[in-house]
Short mmCIF file of C-alpha atoms in Angstrom, two decimals:
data_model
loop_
_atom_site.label_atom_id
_atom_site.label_comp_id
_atom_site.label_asym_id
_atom_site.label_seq_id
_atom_site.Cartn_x
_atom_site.Cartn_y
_atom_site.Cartn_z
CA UNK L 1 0.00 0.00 0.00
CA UNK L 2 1.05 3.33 -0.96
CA UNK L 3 0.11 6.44 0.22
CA UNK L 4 0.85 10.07 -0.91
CA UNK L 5 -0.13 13.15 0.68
CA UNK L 6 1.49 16.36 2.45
CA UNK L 7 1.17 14.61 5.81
CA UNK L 8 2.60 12.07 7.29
CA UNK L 9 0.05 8.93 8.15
CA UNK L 10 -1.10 8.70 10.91
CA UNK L 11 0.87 6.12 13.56
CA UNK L 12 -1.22 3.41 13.36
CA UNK L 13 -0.50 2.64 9.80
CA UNK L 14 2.34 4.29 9.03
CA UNK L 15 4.54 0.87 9.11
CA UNK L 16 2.17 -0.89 6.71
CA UNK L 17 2.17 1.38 4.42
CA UNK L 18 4.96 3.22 2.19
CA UNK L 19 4.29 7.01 2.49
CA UNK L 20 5.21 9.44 -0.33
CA UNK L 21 5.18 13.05 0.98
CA UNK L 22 3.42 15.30 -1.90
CA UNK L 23 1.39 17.62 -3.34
CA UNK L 24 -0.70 16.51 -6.05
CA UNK L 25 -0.74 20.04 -7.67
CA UNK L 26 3.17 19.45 -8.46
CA UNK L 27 2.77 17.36 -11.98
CA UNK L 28 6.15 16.54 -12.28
CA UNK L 29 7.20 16.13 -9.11
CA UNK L 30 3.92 13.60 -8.53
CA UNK L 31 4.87 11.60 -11.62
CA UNK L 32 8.69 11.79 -10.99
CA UNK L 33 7.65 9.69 -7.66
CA UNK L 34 5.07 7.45 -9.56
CA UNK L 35 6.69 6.56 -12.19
CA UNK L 36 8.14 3.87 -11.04
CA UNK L 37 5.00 2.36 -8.93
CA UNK L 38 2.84 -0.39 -10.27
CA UNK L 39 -0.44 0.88 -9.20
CA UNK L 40 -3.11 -2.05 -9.41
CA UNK L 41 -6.08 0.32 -7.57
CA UNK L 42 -5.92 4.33 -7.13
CA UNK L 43 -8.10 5.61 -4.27
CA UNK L 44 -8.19 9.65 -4.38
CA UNK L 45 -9.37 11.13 -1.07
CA UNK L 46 -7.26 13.92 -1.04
CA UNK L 47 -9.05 17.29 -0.94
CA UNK L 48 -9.62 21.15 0.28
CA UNK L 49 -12.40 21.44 1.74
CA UNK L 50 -12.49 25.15 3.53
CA UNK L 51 -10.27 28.16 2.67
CA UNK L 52 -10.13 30.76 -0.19
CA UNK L 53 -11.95 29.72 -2.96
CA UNK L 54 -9.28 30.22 -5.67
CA UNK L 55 -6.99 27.22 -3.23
CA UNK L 56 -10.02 25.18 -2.82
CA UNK L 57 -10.24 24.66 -6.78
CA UNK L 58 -7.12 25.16 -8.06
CA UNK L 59 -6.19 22.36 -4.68
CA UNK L 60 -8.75 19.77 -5.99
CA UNK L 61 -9.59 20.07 -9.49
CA UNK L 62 -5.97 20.75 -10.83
CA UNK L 63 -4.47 18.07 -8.11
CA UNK L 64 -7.18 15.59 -9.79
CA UNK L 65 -6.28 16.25 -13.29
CA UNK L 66 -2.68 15.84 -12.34
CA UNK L 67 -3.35 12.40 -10.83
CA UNK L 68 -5.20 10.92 -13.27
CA UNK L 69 -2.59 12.48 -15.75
CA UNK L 70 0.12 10.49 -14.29
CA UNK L 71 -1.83 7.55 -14.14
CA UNK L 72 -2.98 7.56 -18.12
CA UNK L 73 0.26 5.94 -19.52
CA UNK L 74 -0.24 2.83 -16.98
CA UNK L 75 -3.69 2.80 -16.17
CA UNK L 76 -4.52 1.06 -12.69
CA UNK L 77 -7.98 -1.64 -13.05
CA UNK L 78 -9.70 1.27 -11.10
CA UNK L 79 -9.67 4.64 -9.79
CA UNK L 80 -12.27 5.57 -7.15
CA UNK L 81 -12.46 9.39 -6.55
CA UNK L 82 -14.34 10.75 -3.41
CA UNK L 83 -16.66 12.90 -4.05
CA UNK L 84 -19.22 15.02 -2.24
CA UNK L 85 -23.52 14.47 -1.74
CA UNK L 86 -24.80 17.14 0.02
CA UNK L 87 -21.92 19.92 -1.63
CA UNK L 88 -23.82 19.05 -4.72
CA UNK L 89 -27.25 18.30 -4.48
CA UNK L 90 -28.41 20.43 -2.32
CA UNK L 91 -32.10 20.35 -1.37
CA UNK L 92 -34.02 17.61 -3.34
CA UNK L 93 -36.07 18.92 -6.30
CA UNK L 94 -37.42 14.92 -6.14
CA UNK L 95 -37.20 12.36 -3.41
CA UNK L 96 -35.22 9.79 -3.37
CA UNK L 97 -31.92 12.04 -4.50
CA UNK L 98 -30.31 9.22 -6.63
CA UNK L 99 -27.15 9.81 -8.92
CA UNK L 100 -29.21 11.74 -11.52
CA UNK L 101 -30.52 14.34 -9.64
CA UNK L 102 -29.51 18.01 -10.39
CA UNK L 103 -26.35 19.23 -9.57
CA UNK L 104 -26.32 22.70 -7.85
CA UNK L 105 -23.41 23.44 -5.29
CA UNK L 106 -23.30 27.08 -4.02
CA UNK L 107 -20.11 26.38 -2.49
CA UNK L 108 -16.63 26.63 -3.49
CA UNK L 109 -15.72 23.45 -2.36
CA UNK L 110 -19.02 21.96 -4.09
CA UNK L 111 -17.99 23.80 -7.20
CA UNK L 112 -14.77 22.11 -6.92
CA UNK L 113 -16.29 18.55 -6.73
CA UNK L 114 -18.55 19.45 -9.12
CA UNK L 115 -15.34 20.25 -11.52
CA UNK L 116 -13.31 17.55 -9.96
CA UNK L 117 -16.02 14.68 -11.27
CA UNK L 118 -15.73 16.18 -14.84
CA UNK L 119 -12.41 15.72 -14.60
CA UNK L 120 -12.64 12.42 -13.79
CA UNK L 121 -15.25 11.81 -16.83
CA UNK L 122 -13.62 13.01 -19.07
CA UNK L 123 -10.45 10.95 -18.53
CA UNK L 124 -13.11 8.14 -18.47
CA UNK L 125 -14.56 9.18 -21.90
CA UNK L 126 -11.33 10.36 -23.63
CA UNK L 127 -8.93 8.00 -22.04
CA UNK L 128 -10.38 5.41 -20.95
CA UNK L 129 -9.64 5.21 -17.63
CA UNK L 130 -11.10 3.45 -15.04
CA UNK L 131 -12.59 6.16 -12.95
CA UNK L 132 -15.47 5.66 -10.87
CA UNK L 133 -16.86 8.50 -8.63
CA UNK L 134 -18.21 8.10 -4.89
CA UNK L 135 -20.41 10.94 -3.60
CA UNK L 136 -20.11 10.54 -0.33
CA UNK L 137 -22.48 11.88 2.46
CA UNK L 138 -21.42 12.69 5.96
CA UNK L 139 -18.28 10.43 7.14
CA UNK L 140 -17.99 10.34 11.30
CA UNK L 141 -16.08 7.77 13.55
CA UNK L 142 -12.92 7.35 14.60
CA UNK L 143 -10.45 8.53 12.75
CA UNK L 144 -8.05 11.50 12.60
CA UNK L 145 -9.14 13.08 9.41
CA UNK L 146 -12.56 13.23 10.67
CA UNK L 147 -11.61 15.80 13.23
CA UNK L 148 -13.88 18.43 11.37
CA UNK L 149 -16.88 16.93 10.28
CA UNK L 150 -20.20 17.23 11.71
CA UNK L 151 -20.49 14.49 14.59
CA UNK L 152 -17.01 14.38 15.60
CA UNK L 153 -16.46 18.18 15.84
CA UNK L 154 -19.96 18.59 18.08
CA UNK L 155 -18.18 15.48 20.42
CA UNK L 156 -14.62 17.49 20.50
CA UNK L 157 -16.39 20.69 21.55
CA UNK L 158 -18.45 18.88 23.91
CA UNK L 159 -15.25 17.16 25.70
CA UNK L 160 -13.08 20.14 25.35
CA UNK L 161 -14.97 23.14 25.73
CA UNK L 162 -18.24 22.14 27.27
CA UNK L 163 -20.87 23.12 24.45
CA UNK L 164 -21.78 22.49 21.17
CA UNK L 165 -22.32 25.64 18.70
CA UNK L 166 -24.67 25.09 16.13
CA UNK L 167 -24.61 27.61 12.93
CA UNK L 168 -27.68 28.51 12.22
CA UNK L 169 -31.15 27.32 13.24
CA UNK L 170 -30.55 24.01 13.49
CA UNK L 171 -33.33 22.79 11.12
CA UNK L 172 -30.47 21.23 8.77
CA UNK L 173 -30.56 17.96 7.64
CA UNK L 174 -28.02 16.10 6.62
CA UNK L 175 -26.84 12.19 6.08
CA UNK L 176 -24.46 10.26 8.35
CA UNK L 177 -22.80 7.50 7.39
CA UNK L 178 -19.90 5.43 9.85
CA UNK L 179 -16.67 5.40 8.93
CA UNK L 180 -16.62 1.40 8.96
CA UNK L 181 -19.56 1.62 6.67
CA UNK L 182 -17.77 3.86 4.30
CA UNK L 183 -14.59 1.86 4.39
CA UNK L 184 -16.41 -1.44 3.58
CA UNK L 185 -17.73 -0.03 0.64
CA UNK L 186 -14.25 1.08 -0.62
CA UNK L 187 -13.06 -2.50 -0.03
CA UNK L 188 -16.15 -4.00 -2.03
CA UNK L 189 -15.17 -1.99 -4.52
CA UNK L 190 -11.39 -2.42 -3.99
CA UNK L 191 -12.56 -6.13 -4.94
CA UNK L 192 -14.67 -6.58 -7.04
CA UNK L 193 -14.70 -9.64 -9.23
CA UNK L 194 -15.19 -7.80 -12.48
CA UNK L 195 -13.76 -3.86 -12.06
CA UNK L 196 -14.05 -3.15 -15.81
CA UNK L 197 -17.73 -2.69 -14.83
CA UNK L 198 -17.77 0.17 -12.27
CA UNK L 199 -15.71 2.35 -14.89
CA UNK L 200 -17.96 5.47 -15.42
CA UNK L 201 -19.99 4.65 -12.70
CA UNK L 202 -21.12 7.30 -10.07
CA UNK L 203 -22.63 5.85 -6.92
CA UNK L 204 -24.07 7.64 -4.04
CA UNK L 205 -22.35 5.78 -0.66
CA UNK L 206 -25.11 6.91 2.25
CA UNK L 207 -25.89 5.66 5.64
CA UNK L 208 -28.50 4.53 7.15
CA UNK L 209 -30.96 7.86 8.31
CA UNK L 210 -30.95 11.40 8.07
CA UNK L 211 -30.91 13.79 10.64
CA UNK L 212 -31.55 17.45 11.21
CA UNK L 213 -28.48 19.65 13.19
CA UNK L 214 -30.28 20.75 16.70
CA UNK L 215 -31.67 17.65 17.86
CA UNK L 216 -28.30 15.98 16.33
CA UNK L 217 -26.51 18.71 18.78
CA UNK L 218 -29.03 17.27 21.82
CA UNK L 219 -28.83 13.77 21.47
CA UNK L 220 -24.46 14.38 21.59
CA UNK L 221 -24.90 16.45 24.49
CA UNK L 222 -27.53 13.54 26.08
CA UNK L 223 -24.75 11.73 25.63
CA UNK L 224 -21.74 13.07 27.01
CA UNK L 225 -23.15 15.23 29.67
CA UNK L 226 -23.13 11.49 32.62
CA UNK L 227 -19.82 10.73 30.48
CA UNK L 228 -18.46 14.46 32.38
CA UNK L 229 -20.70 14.77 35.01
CA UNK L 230 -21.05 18.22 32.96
CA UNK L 231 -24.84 19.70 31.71
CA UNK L 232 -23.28 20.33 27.76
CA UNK L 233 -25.26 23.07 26.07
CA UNK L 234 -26.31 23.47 23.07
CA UNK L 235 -26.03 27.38 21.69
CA UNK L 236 -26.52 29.01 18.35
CA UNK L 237 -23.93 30.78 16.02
CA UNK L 238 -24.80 32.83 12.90
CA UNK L 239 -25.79 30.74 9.84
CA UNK L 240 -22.18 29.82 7.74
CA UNK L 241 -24.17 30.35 4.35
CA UNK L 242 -27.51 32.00 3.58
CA UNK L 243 -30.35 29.96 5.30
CA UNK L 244 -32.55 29.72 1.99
CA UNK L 245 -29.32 27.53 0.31
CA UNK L 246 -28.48 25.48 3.13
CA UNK L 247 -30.02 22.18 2.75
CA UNK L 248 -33.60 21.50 4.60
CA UNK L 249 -34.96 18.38 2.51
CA UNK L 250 -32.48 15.38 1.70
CA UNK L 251 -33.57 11.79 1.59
CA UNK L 252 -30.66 10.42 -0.33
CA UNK L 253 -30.89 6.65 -2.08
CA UNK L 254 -27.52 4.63 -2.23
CA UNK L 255 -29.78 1.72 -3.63
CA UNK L 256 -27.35 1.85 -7.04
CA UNK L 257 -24.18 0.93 -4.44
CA UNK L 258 -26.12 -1.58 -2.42
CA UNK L 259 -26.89 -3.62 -5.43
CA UNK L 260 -23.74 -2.91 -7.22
CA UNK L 261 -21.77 -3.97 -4.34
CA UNK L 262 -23.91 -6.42 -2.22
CA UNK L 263 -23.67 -4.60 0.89
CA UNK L 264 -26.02 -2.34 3.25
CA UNK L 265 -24.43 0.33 5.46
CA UNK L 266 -25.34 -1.12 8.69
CA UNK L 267 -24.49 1.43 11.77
CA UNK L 268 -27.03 3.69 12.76
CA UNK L 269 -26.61 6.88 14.98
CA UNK L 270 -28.19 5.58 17.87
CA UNK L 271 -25.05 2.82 17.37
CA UNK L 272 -22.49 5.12 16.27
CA UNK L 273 -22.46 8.22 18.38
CA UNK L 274 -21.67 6.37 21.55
CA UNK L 275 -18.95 4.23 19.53
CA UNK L 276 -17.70 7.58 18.69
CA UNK L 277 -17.87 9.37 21.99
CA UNK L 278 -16.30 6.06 23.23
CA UNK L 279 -13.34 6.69 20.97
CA UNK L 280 -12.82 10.09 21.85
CA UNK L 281 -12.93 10.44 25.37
CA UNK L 282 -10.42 7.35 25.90
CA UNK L 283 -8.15 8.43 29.10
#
């Protein structure tokens, strides 16, 4: 296993795998170091997902093209690229959201994702490469790189500060999947019997409910608050992007992945959140 990225891995895998330190928007310098790999699966995960917009893009899109670039003289059996749900459908125009559904981020990272999947289609359609996309919904668990995301950062703040801030009115909804549902779907996919068929394919990876913010926010706080012997509150921040485009209706289908890949994501909140909590308040 080889992994490439500007960080080092974290220290739990870092001896099973061999780490290339790198920056994907560097084309030569990325295929200098590649070069000489024989890749038999790509997984791209690596993105930008906050900062100024012109970073976010020029951080995703070109450090996509770049990739794949490298990878078009010796093309692996498959590329999977992460990809983004809620960043790009927004509220549903029709219910279930399935991979057809319109496409309208308002976001520069969206935008980015957006561009980042063209990409990846077109080296698909022109080059015939193996690229298959993954628009994923909300990832929590335990892991480092989840630090930021929904679940996990209301869980930090609760531990660490004693409140969780929600932005907005709370009346979000979003989609939560587990991170050992997400990773099971990568290592369907990682194996599956006959590759040459998810090339081109875009599959919405989901869990198992939707959930709006606030009472999200509560049921964290129900949680830790005996974990601390600590009443966690709950309080409200300004909205991070105009209420009337933040996302209010979203009953996403991943029925396309379930058949494609024989598997159901299994952990629900009610599961997950204390598995979480569990994780991160360790001694």
């Amino acid at each position: 296993i080889h992994t490439i990225d500007l960080k080092p891995p974290p220290k739990e895998i870092a001896t099973k795998t061999h780490h290339i330190t790198q920056d994907l928007t560097d084309f030569e310098s990325l295929r200098s170091d590649l070069k000489s790999l024989k890749i038999d699966v790509a997984v791209h995960l690596a993105a930008l997902v906050s900062g100024d917009p012109s970073q976010v893009l020029r951080a995703n899109v070109d450090g996509t093209a770049n990739l794949l670039e490298t990878l078009r003289p010796h093309p692996p059996k498959l590329i999977i690229v992460a990809s983004t749900a809620a960043q790009l459908y927004r509220n549903a125009q029709y219910m279930p959201i399935d991979e057809k559904h319109p496409i309208t981020p308002v976001t520069s990272y969206g935008l980015s994702k957006h561009l980042t999947e063209e990409v990846a289609r077109f080296y698909y359609r022109v080059h015939s490469l193996p690229t298959t996309i993954f628009r994923q919904t909300n990832v929590y668990g335990p892991a480092p790189v989840q630090k930021f995301t929904v679940i996990n950062k209301f869980i930090e703040d609760a531990l660490t500060k004693g409140y969780i801030t929600i932005f907005g009115d709370g009346r979000q909804v979003r989609n939560f999947i587990h991170i050992d549902d997400l990773v099971q779907y990568y290592v369907e996919a990682i194996h599956y019997p006959s590759p040459e068929r998810l090339a081109g394919q875009v599959f919405n990876i989901s869990g198992p409910e939707e959930y709006q913010i606030k009472p999200l926010a509560e049921k964290i706080a129900s949680y830790i608050t005996p974990k601390i012997n600590k009443k966690i509150k709950v309080v409200h921040g300004p909205p991070s992007i105009p209420p009337e485009q933040d996302i209010h209706i979203f009953n996403i289908s991943s029925r396309k992945a379930e058949l494609f890949f024989n598997f159901k994501p299994r952990i629900t909140l009610v599961e997950g959140i204390p598995k979480t909590i569990a994780e991160m308040h360790e001694p």
